[in-house]
mmCIF file of C-alpha atoms (C1' of nucleotides) in Angstrom:
data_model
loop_
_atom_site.group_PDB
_atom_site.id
_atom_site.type_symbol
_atom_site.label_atom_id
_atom_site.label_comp_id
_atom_site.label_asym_id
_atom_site.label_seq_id
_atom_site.Cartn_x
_atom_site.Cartn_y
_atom_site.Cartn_z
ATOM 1 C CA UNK W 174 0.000 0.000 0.000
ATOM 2 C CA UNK W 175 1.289 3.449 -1.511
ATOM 3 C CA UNK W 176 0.515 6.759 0.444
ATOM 4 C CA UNK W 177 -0.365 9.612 -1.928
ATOM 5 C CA UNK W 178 -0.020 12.955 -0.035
ATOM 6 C CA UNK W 179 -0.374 16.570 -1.426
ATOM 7 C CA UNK W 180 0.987 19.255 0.716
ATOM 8 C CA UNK W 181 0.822 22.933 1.090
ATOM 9 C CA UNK W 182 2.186 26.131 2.627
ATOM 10 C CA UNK W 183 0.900 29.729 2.651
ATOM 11 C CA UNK W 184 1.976 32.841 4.282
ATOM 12 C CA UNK W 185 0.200 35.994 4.654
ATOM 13 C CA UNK W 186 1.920 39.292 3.710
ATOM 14 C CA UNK W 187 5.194 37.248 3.382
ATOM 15 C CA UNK W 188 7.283 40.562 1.904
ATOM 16 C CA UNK W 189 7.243 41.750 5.549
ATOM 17 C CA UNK W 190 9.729 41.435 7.702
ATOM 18 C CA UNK W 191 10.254 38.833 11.074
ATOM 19 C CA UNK W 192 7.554 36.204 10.296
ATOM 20 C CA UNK W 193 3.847 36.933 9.696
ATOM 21 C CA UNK W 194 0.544 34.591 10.041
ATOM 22 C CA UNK W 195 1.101 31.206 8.282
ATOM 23 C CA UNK W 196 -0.499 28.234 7.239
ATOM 24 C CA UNK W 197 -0.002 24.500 6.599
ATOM 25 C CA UNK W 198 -2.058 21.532 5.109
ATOM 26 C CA UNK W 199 -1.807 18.200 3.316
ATOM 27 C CA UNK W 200 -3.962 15.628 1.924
ATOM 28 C CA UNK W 201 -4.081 12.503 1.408
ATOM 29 C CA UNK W 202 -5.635 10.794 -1.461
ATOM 30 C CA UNK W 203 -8.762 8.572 -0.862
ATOM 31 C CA UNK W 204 -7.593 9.400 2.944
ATOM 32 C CA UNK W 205 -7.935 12.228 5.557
ATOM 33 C CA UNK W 206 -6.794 15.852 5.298
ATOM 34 C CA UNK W 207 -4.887 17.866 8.178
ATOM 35 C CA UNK W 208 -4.199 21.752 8.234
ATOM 36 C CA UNK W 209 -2.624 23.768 10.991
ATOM 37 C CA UNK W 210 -1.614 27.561 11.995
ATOM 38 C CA UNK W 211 1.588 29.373 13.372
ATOM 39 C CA UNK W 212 1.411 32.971 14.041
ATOM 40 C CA UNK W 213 4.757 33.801 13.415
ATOM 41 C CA UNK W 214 6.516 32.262 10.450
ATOM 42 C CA UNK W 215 7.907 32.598 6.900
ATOM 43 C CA UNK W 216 6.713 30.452 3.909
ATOM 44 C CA UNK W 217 9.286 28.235 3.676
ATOM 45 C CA UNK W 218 8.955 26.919 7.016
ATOM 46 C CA UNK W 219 5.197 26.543 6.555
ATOM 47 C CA UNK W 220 6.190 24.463 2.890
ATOM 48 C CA UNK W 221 8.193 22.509 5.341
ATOM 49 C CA UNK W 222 5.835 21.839 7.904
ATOM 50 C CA UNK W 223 2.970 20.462 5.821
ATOM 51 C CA UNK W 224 5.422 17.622 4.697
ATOM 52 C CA UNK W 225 6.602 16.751 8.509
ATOM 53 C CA UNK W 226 3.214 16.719 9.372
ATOM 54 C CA UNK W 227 1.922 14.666 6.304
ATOM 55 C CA UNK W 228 4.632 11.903 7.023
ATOM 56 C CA UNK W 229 3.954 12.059 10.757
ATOM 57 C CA UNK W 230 0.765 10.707 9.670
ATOM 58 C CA UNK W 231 2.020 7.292 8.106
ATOM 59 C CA UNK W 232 4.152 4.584 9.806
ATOM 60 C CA UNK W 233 7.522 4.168 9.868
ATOM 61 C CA UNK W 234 8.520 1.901 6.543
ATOM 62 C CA UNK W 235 5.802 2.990 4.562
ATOM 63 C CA UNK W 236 6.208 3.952 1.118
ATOM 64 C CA UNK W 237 4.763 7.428 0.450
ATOM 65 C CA UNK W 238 4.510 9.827 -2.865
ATOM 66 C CA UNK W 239 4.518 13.592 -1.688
ATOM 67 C CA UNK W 240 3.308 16.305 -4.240
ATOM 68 C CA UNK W 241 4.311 19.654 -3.505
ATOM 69 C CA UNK W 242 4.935 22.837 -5.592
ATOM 70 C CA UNK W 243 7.964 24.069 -3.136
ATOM 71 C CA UNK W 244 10.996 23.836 -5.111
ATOM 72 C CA UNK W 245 13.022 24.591 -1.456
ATOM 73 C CA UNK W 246 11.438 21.091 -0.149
ATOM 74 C CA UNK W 247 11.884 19.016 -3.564
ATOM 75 C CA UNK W 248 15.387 19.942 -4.504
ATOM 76 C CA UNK W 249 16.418 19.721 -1.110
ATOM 77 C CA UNK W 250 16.466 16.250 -1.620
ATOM 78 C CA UNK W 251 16.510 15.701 -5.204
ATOM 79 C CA UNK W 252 19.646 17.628 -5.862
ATOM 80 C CA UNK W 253 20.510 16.465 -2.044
ATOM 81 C CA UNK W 254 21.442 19.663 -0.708
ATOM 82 C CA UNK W 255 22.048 17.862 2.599
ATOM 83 C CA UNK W 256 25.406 15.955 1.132
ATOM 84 C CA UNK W 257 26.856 20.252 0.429
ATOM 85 C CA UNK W 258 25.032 21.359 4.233
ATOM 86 C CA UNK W 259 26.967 18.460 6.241
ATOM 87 C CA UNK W 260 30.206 18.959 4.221
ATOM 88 C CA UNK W 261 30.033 22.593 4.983
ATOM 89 C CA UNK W 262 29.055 22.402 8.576
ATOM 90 C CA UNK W 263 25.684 23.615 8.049
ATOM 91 C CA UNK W 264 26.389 26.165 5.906
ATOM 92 C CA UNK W 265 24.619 27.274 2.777
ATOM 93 C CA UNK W 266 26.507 28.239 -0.923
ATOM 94 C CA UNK W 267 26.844 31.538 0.669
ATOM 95 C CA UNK W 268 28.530 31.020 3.934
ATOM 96 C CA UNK W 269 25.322 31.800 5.775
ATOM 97 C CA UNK W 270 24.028 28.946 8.207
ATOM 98 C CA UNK W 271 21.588 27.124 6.566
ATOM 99 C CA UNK W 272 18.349 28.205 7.802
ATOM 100 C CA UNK W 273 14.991 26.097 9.498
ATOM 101 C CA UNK W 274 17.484 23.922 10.241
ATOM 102 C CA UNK W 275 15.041 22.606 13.019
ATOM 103 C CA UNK W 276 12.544 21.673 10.368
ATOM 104 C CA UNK W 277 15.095 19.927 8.354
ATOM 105 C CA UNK W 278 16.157 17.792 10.575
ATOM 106 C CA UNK W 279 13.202 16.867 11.846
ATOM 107 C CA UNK W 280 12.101 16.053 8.575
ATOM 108 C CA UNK W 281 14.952 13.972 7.006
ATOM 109 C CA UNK W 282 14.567 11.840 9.883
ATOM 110 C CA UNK W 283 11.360 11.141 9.311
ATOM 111 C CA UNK W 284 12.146 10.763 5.373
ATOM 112 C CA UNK W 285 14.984 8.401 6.433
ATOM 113 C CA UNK W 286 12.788 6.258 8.215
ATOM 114 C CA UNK W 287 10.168 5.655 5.017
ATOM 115 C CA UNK W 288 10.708 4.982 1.459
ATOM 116 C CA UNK W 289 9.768 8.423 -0.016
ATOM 117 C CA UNK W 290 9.291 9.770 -3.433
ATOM 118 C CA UNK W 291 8.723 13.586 -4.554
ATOM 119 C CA UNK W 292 6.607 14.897 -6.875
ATOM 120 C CA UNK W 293 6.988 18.322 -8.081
ATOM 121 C CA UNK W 294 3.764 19.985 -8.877
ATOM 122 C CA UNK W 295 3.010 23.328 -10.428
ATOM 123 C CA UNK W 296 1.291 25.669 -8.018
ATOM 124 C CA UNK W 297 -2.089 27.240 -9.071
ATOM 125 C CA UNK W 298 -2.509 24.844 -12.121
ATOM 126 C CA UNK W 299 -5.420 23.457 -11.651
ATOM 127 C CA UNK W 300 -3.869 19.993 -9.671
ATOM 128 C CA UNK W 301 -7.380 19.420 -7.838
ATOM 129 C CA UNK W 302 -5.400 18.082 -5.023
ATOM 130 C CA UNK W 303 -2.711 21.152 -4.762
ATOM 131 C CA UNK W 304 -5.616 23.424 -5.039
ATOM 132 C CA UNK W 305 -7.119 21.373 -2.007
ATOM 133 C CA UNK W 306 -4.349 22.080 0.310
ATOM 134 C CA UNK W 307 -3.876 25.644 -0.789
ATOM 135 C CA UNK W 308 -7.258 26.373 0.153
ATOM 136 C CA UNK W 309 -6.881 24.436 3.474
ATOM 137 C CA UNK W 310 -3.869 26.042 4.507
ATOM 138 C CA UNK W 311 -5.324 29.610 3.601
ATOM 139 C CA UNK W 312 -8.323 28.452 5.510
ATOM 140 C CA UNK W 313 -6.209 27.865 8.707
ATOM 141 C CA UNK W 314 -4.632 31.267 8.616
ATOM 142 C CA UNK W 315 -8.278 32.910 8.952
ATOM 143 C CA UNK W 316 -9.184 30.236 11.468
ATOM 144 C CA UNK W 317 -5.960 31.037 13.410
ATOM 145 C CA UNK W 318 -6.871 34.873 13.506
ATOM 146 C CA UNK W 319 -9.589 34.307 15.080
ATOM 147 C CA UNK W 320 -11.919 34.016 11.892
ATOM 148 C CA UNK W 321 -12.146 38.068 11.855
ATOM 149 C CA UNK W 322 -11.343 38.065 8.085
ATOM 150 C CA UNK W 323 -13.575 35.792 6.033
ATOM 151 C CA UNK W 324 -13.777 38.815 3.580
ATOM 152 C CA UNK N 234 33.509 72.019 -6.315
ATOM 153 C CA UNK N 235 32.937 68.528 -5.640
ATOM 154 C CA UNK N 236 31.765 66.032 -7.825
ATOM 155 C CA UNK N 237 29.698 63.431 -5.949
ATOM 156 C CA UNK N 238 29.281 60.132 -8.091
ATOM 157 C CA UNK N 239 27.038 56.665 -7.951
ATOM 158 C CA UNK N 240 28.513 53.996 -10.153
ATOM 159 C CA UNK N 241 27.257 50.399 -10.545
ATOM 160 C CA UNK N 242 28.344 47.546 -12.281
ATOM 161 C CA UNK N 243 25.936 44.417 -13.794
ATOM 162 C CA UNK N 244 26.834 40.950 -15.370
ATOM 163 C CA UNK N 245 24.254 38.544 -16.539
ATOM 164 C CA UNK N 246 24.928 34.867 -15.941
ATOM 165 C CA UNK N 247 27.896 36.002 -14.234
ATOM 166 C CA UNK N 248 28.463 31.809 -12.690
ATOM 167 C CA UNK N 249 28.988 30.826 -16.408
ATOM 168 C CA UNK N 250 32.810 30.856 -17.344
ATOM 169 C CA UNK N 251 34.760 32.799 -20.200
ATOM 170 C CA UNK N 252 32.767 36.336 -19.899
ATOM 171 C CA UNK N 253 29.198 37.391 -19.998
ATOM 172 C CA UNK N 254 27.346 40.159 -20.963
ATOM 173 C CA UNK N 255 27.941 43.228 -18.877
ATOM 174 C CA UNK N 256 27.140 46.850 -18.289
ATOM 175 C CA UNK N 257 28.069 49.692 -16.167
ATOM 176 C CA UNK N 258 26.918 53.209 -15.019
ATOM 177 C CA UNK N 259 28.157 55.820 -13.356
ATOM 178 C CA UNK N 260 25.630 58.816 -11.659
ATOM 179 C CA UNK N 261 26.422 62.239 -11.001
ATOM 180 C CA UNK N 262 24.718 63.833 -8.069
ATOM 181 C CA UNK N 263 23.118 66.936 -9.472
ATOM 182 C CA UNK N 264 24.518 65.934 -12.717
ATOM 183 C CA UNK N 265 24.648 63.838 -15.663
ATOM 184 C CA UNK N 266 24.164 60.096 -15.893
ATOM 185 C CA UNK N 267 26.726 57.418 -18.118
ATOM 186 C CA UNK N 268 26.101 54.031 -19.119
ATOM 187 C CA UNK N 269 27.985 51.083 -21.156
ATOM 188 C CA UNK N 270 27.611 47.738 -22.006
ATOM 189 C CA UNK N 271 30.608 44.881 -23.049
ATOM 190 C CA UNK N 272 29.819 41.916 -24.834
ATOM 191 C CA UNK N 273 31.706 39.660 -22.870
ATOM 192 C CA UNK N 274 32.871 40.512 -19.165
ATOM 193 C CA UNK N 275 32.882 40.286 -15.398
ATOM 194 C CA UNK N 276 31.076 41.662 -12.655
ATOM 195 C CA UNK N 277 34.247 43.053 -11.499
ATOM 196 C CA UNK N 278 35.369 43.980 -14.408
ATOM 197 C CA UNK N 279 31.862 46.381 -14.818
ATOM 198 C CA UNK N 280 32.357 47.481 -11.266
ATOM 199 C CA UNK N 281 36.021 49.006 -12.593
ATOM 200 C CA UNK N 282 34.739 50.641 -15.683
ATOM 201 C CA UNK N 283 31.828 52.465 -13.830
ATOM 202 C CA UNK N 284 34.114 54.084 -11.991
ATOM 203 C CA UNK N 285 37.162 54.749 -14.844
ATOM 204 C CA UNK N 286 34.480 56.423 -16.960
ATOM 205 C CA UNK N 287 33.120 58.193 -14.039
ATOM 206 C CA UNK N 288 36.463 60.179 -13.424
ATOM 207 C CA UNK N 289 36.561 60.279 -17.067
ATOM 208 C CA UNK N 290 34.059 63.129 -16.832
ATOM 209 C CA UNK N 291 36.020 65.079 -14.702
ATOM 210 C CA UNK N 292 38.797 66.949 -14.590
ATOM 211 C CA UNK N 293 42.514 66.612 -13.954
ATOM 212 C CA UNK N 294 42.835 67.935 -10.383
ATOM 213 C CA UNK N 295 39.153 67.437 -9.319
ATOM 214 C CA UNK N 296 37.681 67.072 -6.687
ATOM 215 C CA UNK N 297 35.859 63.809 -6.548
ATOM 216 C CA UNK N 298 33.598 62.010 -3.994
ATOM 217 C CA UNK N 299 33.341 57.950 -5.447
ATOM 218 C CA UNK N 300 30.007 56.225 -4.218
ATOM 219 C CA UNK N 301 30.539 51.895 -4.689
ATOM 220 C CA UNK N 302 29.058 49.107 -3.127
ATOM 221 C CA UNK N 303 32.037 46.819 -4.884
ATOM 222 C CA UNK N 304 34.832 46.077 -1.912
ATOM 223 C CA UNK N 305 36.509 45.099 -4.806
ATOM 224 C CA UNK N 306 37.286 48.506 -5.674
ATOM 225 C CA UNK N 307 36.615 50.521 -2.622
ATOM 226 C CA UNK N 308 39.248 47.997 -0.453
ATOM 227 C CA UNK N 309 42.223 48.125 -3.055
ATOM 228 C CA UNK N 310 42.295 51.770 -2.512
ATOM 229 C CA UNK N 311 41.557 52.287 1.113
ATOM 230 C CA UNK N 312 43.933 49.112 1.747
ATOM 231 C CA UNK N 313 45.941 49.733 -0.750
ATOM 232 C CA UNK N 314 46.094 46.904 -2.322
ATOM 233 C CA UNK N 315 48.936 48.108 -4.697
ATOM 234 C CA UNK N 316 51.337 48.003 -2.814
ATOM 235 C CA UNK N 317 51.415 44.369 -2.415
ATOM 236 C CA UNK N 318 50.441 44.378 -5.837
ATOM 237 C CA UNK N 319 53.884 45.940 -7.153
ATOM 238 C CA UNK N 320 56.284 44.352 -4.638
ATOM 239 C CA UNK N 321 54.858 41.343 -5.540
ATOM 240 C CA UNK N 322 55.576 42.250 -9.377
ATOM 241 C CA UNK N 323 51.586 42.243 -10.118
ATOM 242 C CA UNK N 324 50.928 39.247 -7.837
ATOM 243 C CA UNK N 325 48.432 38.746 -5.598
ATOM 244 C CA UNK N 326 48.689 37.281 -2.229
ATOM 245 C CA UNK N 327 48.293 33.936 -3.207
ATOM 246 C CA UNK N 328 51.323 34.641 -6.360
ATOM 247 C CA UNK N 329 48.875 34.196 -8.989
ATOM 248 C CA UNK N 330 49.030 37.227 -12.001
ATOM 249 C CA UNK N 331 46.599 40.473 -10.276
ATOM 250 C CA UNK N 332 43.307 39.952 -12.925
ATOM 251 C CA UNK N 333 42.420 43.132 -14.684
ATOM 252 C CA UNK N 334 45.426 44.250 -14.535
ATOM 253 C CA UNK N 335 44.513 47.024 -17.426
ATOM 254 C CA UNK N 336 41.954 48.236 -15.699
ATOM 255 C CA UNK N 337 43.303 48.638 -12.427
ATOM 256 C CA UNK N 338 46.248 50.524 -14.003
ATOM 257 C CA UNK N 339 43.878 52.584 -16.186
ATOM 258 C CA UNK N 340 42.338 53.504 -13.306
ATOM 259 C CA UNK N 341 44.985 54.336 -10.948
ATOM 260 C CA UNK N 342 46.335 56.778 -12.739
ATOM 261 C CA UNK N 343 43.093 58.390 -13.473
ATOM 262 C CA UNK N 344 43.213 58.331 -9.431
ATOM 263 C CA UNK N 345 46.341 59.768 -8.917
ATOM 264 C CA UNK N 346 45.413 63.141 -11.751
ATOM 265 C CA UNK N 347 42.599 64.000 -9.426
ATOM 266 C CA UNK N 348 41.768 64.257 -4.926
ATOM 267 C CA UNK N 349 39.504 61.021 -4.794
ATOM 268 C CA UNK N 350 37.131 60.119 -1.596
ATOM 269 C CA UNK N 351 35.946 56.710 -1.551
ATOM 270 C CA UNK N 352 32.942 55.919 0.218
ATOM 271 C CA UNK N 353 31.702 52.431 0.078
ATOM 272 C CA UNK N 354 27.539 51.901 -0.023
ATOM 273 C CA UNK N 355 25.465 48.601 0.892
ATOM 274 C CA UNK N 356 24.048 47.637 -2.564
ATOM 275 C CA UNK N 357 20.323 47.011 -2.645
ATOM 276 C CA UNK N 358 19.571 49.001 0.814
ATOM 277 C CA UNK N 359 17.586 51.731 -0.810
ATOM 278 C CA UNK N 360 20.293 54.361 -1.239
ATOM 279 C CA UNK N 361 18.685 56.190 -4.091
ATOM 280 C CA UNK N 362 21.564 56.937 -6.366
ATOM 281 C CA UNK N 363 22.872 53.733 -6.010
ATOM 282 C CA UNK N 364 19.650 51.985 -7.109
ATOM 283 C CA UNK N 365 19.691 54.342 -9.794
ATOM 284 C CA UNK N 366 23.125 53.579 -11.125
ATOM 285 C CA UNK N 367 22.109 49.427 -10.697
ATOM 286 C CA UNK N 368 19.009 49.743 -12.782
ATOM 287 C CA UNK N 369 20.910 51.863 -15.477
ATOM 288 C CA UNK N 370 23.510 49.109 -16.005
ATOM 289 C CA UNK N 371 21.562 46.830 -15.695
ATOM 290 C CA UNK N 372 19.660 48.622 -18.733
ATOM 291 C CA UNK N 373 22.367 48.559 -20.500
ATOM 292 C CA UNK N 374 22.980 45.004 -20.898
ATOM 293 C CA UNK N 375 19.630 44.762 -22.722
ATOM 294 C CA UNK N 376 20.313 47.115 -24.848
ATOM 295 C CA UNK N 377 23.497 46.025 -25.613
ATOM 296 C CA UNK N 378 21.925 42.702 -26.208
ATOM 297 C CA UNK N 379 19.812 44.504 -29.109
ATOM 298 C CA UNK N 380 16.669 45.205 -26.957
ATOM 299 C CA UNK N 381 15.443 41.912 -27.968
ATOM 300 C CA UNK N 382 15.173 40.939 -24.522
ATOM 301 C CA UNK N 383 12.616 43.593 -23.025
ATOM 302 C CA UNK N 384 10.363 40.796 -21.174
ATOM 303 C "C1'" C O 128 39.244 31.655 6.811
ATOM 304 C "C1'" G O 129 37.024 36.592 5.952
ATOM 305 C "C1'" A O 130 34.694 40.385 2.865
ATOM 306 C "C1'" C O 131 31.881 42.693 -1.039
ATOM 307 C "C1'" A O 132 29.484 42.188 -5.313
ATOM 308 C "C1'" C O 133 27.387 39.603 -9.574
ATOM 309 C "C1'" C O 134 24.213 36.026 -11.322
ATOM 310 C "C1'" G O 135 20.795 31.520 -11.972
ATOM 311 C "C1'" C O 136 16.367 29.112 -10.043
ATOM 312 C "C1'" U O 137 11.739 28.221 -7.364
ATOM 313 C "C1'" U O 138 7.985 29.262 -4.299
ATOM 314 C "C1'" A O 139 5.186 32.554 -1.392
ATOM 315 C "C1'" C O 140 2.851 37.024 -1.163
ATOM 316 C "C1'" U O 141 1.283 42.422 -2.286
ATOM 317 C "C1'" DA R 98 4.590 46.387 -11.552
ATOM 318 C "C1'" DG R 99 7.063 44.988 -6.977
ATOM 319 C "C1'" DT R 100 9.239 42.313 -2.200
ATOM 320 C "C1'" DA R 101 10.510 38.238 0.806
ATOM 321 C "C1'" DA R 102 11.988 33.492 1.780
ATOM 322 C "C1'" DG R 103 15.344 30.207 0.304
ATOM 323 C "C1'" DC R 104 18.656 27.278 -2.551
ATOM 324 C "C1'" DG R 105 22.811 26.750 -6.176
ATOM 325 C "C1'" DG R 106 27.025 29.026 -8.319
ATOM 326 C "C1'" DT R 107 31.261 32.718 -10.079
ATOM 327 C "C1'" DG R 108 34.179 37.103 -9.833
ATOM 328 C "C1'" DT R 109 38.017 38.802 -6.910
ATOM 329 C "C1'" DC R 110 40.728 40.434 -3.035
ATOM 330 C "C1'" DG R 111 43.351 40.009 1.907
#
RNA sequence: CGACACCGCUUACU
DNA sequence: AGTAAGCGGTGTCG
């Protein structure tokens, strides 16, 4: 048996500075669908945190297809940025420390533990399933406020 | 009189090897505005010819105040870099040939004819004249290119 | 090792 | 039209 999970971040008024109202959600095909809120965040983290969350849902060993439309989560491990990360001491191209590094870690443990393939998919192109977690994800951002903007 | 001056230098595709397409610009406060483009360059070879032009268009014996966000160029004056440069016989500290050697020459002297003030700028921080300067080079390479490439 | 630029790419948002 | 979060690289120097 094959898990088939879309997943999805979405920050609100990400050109600001210091983290702003995010959201997360994934779904599984044929299977349930989870979405969550963090008040303080960046996109990338929130990309992040729908796939840890999606895979926390599925046992260790399984075999699981994730779709996403982050780039920063697929290449991660197709072009296996963690190989250039580790030699570097945690360091990106530029010298800078590589950064969510919670998240990452957190996550490759949990992709090291399953048999995991990516799927990139285009955002906003009609992928019934992507459009499904963008709207849940969006959805938890107005939940998280407190519901005040269901303009 | 002073002369106060913004210059900027731009290379597209600048991690491919053997030269690029390049421009360069150099702004005069209160004044008029240069620009150039080279078929095949560097970065740091654009961030030298903003500024040789610039004192170009000014007098022997001026008084000039440079504006550049290249280390690159602010550094080997302010450190001196030359003087390491000519003990060494044109070497650099690691005794490999000092690159743009024609440039650097070109421009020393054009340094030495005139009272120059270096004052290095952040790039990309907002500084008006420098953004000014960045988007004119950066102008230049398209036209350069034949304006075919106005997306 | 440090520094400053220059670029390529993707996503997220306004 | 623009900005931010993030990754990969080269051009150059001390």
């Amino acid at each position: 048996m094959t898990y088939h999970v879309y997943t999805d971040g979405a920050c609100r008024n990400n050109q600001a500075p210091g983290g702003q109202p995010g959201g997360w959600a994934c779904v599984f095909v044929d299977g349930p669908e989870y979405s969550g809120f963090d008040p303080r965040t960046t996109n990338n983290r929130m990309e992040l945190t729908a796939v840890i969350e999606a895979l926390k849902h599925t046992e260790k060993g399984a075999e699981v297809v994730v779709h996403s439309d982050s780039a920063y989560v697929i290449n991660a491990f197709l072009q296996n940025w963690f190989q250039g990360w580790e030699r570097r001491g945690w360091k990106n191209a530029k010298g800078d420390p590589v950064e969510n590094q919670d998240l990452w870690k957190t996550l490759r443990q949990l992709v090291e533990e399953r048999r995991v393939t990516w799927i990139k998919v285009k955002g906003h192109a009609g992928d019934r399933f992507n459009e499904r977690a963008d709207q849940l994800a969006v959805e938890a951002i107005r939940q998280g406020l407190g519901g005040k903007d269901t303009h």
